XYZ file of C-alpha atoms in Angstrom:
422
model
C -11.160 -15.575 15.695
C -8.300 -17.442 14.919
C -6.356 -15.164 12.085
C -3.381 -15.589 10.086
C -1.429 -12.626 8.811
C 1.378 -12.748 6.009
C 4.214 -10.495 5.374
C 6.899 -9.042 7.073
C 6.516 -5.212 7.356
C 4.881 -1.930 8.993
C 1.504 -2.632 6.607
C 1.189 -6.620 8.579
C 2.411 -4.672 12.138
C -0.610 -2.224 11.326
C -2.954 -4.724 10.473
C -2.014 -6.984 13.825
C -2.718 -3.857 15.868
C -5.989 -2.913 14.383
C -7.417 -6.246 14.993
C -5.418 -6.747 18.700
C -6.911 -3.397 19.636
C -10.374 -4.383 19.356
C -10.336 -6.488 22.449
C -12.453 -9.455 20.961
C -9.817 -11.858 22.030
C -8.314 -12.487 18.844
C -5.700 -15.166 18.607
C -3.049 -13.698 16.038
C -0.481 -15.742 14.283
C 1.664 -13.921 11.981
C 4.452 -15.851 9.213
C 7.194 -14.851 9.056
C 6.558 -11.595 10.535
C 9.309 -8.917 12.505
C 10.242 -7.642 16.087
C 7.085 -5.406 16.686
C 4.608 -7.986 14.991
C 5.909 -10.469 17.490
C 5.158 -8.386 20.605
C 1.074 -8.784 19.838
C 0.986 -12.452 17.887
C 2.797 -15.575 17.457
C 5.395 -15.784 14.992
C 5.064 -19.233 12.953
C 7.572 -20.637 10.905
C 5.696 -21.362 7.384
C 6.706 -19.803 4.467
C 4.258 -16.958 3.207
C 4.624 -17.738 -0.470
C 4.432 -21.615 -0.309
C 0.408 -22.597 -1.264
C 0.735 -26.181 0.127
C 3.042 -25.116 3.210
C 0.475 -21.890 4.112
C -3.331 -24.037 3.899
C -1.602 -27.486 5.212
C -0.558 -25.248 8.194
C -4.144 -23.351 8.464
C -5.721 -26.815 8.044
C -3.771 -28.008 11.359
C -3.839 -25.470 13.657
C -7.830 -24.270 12.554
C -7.370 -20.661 11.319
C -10.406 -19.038 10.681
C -8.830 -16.198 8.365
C -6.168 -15.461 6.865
C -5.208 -11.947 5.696
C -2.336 -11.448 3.157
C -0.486 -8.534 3.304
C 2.509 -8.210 0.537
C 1.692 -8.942 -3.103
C 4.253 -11.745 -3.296
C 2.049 -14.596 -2.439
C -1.029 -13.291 -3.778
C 1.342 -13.250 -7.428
C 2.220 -17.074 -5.933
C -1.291 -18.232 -5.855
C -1.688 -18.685 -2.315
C -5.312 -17.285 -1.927
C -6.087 -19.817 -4.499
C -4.955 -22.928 -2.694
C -6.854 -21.908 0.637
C -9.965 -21.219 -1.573
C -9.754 -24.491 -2.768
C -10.075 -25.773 0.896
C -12.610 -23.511 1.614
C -10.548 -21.382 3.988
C -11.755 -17.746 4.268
C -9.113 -15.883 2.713
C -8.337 -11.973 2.739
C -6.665 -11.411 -0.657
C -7.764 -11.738 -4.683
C -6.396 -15.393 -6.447
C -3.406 -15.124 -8.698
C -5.680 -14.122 -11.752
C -7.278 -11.235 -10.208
C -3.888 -10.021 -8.443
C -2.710 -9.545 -12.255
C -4.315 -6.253 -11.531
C -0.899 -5.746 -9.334
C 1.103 -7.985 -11.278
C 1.163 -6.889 -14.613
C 0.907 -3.246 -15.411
C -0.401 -4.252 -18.740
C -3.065 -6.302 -17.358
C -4.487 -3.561 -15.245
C -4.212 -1.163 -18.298
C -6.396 -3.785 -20.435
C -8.617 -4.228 -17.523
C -9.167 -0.520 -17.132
C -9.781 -0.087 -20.922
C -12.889 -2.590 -20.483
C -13.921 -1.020 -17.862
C -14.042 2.422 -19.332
C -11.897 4.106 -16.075
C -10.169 6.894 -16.582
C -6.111 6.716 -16.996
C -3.165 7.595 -18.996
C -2.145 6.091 -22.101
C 0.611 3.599 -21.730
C 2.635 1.512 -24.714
C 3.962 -1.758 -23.871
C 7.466 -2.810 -24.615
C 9.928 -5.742 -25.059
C 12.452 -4.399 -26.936
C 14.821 -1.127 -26.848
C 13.586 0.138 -29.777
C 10.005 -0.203 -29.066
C 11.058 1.627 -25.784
C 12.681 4.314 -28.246
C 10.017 4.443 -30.090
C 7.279 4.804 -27.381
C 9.310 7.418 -25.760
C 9.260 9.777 -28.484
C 5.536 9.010 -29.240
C 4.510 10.116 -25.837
C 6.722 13.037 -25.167
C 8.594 14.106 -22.079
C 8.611 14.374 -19.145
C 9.327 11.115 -19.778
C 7.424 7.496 -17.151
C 8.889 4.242 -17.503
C 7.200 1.269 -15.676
C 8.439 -2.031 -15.075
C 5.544 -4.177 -16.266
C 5.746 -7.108 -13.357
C 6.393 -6.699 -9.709
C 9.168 -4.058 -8.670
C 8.357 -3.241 -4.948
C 7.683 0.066 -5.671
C 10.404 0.759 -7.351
C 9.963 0.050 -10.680
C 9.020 3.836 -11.951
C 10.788 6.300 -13.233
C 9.539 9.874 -14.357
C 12.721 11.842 -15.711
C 12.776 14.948 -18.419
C 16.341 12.662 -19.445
C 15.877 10.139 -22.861
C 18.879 8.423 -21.942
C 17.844 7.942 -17.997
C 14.019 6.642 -19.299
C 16.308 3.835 -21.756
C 18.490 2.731 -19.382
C 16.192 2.333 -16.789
C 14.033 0.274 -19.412
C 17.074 -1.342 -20.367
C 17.146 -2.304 -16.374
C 13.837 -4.021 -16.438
C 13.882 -5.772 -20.181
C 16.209 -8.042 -19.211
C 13.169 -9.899 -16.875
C 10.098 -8.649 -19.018
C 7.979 -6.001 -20.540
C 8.101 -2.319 -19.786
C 5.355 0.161 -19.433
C 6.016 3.845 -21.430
C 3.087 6.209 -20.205
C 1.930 9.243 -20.667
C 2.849 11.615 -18.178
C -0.245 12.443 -15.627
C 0.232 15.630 -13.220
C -2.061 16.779 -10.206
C -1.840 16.060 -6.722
C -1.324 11.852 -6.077
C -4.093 10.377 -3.533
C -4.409 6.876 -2.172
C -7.633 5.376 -1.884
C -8.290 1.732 -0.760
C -11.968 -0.671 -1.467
C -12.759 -3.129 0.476
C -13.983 -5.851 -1.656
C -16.020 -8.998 -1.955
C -15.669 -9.892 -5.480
C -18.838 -8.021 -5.777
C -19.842 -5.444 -3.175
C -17.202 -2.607 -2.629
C -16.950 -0.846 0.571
C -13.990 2.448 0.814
C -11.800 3.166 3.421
C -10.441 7.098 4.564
C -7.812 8.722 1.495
C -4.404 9.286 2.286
C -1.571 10.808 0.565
C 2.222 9.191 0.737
C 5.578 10.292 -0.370
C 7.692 8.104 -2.142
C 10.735 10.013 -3.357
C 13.615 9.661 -0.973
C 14.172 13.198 0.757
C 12.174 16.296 1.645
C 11.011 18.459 -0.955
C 10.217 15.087 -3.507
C 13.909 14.715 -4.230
C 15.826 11.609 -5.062
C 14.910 8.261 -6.301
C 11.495 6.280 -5.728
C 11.188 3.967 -2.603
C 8.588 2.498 -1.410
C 7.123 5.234 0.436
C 8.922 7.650 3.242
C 5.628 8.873 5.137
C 1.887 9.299 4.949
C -0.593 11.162 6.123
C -4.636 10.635 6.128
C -7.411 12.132 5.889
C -6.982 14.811 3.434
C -8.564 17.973 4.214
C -7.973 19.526 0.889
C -10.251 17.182 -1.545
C -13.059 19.556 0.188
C -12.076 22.627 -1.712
C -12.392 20.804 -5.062
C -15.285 18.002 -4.507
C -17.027 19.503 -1.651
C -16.173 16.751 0.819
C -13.447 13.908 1.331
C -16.722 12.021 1.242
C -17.747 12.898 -1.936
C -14.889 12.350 -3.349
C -14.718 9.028 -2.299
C -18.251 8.318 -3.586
C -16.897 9.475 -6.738
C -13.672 7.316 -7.029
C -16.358 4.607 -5.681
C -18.585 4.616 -8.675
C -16.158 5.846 -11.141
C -13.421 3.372 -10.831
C -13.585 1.018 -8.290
C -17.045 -0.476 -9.141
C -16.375 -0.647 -12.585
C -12.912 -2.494 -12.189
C -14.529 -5.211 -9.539
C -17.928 -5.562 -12.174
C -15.296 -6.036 -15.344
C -12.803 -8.704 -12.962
C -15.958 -10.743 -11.955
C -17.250 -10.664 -15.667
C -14.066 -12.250 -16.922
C -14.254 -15.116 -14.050
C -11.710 -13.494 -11.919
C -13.382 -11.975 -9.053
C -11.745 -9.460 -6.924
C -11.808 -10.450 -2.754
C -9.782 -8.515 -0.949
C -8.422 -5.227 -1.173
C -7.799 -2.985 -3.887
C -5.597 -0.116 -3.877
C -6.127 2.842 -6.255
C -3.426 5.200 -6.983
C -4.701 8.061 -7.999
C -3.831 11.761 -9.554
C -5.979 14.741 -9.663
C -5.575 16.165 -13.347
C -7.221 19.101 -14.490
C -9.208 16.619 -16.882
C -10.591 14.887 -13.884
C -9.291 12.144 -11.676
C -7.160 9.388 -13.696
C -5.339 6.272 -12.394
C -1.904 5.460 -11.741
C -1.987 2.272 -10.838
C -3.729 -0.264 -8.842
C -2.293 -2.531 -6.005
C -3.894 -5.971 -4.423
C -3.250 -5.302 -1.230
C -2.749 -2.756 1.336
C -0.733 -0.118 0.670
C 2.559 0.403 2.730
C 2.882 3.876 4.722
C -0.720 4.289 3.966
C -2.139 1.353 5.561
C -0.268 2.765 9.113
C -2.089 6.148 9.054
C -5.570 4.673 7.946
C -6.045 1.733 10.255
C -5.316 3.782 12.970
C -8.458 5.901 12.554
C -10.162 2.772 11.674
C -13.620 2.703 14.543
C -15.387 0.143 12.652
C -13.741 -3.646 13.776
C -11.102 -4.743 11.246
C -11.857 -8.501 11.723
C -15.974 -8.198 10.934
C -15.114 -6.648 7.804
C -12.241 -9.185 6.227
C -13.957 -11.978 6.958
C -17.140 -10.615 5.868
C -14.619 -9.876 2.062
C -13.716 -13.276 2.855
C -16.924 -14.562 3.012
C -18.714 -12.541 0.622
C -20.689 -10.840 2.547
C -19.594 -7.286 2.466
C -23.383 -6.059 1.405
C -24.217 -6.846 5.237
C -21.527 -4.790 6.486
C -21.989 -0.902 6.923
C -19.860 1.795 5.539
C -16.594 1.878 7.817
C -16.256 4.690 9.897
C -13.428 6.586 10.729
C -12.523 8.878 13.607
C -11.671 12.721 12.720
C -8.123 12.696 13.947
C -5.395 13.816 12.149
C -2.499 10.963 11.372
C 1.009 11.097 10.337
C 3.675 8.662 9.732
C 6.927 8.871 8.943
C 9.744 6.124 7.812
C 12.950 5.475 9.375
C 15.478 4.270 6.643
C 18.573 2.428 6.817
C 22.007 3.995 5.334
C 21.885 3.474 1.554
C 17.756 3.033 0.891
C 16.853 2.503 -1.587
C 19.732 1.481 -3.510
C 21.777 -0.155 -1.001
C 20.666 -0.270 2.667
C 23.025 -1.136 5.254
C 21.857 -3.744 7.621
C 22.308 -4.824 11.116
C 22.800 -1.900 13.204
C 21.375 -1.421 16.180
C 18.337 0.570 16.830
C 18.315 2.423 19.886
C 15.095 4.509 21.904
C 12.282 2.721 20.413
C 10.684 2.475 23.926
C 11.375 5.707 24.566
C 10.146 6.937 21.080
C 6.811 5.185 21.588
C 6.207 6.587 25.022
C 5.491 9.874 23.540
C 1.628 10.490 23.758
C -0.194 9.801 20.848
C 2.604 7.600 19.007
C 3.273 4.144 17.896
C 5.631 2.024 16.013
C 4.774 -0.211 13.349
C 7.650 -2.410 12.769
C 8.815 -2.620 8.835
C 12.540 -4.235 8.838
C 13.107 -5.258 12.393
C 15.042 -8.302 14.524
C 15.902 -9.194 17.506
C 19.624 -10.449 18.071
C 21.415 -10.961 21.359
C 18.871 -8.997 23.151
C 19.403 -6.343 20.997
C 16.889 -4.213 17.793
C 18.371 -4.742 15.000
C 17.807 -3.460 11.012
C 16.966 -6.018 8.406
C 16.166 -3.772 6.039
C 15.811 -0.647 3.759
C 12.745 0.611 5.670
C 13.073 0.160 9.653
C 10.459 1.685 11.334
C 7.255 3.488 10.673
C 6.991 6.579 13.571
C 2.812 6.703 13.594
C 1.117 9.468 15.337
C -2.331 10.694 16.068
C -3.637 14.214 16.950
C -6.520 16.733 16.872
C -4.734 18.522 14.292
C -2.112 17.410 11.548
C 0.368 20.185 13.538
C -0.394 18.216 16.949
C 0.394 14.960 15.186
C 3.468 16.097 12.995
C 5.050 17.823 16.038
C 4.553 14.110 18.341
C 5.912 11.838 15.028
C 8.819 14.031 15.094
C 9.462 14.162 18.619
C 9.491 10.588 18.586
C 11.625 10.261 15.810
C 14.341 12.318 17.612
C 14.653 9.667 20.522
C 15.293 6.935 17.881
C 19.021 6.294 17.091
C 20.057 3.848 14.131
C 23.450 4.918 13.025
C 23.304 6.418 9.251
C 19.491 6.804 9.758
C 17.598 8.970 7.308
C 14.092 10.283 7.342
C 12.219 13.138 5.723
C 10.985 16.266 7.807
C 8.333 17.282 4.995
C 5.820 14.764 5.707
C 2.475 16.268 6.051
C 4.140 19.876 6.130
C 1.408 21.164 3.961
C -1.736 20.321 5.867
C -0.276 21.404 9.269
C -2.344 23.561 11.619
């Protein structure tokens, strides 16, 4: 096929590999793309959140799919412009991506749906944050209500740090004051058709900034998938997932498609292991970003067959996807200064070597190349991906790998995966 791929970062780089590797002959276009994307597909110069710009381009060069990657033009509508030229499209409309878009939406939508999740206030003005925060109790979770790249949470035992963070996010819209959830956090991603939902392998991520879950939020430092420990609670990852299946995702895609919004593409479900049962954090449109480079990877079942059969709406002919035992790990690379203020355009050094290292690859997140040189565009550089028999086998090649990588000002965390090593 002839596939289009949107976005920019490690999550796209992952995606372009899954579908190179299966050796079907793919021809992969990516917009706007990075360094490693570019290696495997052809960069194109059309701009990812422009509707007319994205379908007049797949009208004129024939693209059989395309695949969105970051939220940012699903938000923009551009799934609904190729779906009005009858383009197979990997990714829900603007209406359904709500689910991403607005925190309160997804609440609302949960609430219909009967899934299980914290309570959560909505509101617009200080005192209405005040207000919210003493009603709900410390430890204290403030959510930006629209789109905040991952960054828009905050979970502090400090009043004044939960206001002024509000404060932050009032000035552009609605906040989010939620009841505070605590368990273990798991990642779970559905493949979906707007009707049939297929699930993928769990993974956990890390999104605070330095080992031991210190510092501020980012948009995730490392992952690791699958998740060996679900067993000693639900029996099997397996049954777990059937769980989460039935329990939440099913109900969320019927309750979408009931309200003329139907879900096609992928949903992400963030979820927390309470002692009251599983609950949900949040839910993302897309792929999530580490997770996405640790579960493609163990990905056996083709890539392609089943986003175009999402596309297509045909998932009911596809079979459960089937995933290889392996252990994976990945850990980010960050600039000086993520999250707050990354320093860019330093040169990366030992990627080659770093990726020679048996069992590793690179997925590109924040990458260019300038006078012959790899450069840093961004807060998150590199994702170091490894495989292994055994999470120790994989941690110990990541790491390895990591060490032959120099980006002056660097930082990384060493923790990832720690707890599930052989």
């Amino acid at each position: 096929m002839r596939i289009l791929v949107l976005g920019s970062g490690a999550r796209e780089h992952a995606i372009v590999l899954a579908l190179a590797s299966e050796g079907a002959g793919h021809d992969l276009l990516a917009a706007p793309g990075n360094a490693g994307i570019a290696q495997v597909a052809t960069l194109v110069d059309v701009d990812p959140v422009d509707p007319v710009a994205v379908s007049d381009f797949v009208e004129t060069e024939s693209v059989d799919l395309v695949v969105i990657g970051p939220e940012a033009p699903l938000v923009a509508g551009v799934a609904d412009a190729l779906r009005s030229r009858g383009v197979p499209v990997f990714g829900p409309g603007r209406a359904a991506a709500q689910l991403e878009g607005s925190k309160a939406f997804a609440k609302r939508i949960m609430d219909a749906a009967k899934v299980p999740t914290g309570r959560a206030m909505r509101a617009q003005t200080p005192a209405e944050v005040e207000a919210a925060l003493d009603e709900l109790g410390a430890p204290f979770v403030v959510k930006a209500d629209g789109l905040a790249a991952g960054k828009g949470v905050l979970v502090t035992e400090d009043r004044s740090a939960a206001l002024a963070h509000a404060a932050t996010y009032l000035e552009s819209g609605a906040v989010l004051v939620e009841e505070f959830l605590s368990g273990p956090e798991v990642s779970l991603f559905f493949l979906s058709d707007g009707d049939t939902v297929l699930p993928l392998s769990p993974a956990q991520d890390y999104k605070r900034a330095y080992d031991g879950d210190a510092g501020p939020n980012t948009g995730g430092m490392g992952a690791y998938s699958p998740l060996p420990w679900l067993a000693e609670r639900f029996g099997s990852e397996r049954e777990f997932v059937d769980l989460v299946t039935r329990d939440i995702a099913e109900p969320v895609i019927r309750r979408l498609d009931a309200e003329g919004t139907p879900f096609i593409g992928l949903l992400y479900a963030g979820l927390i292991l309470t002692e009251q049962g599983v609950k949900v954090i949040e839910f993302n449109a897309r792929f999530g970003d580490p997770e996405t480079q640790v579960v493609l990877p163990r990905l056996r079942t083709p890539l392609s067959g089943l986003l175009m059969a999402a596309a297509s709406g045909h998932l009911d002919h596809e079979p459960r996807p089937d995933f290889a035992g392996d252990a994976a790990v990945t850990v980010v690379l960050a600039s000086e200064g993520y999250p707050h203020a990354p320093v860019t355009g330093r040169v990366i050094d030992g990627a080659d070597a770093a990726a020679s290292v048996p069992g590793v690859h690179l997925a590109h997140a924040a990458t260019a190349v300038r006078g012959g040189a790899l450069v840093a565009t961004g807060g998150r550089v590199l994702s170091v991906v490894a495989t292994g028999e055994g999470f120790g086998e994989a941690r110990e090649r990541a790491y390895e790998a990591l060490g032959r990588i120099h980006l002056e000002g660097s930082h990384h965390r060493t923790d990832i995966a720690a707890r599930v090593a052989d």
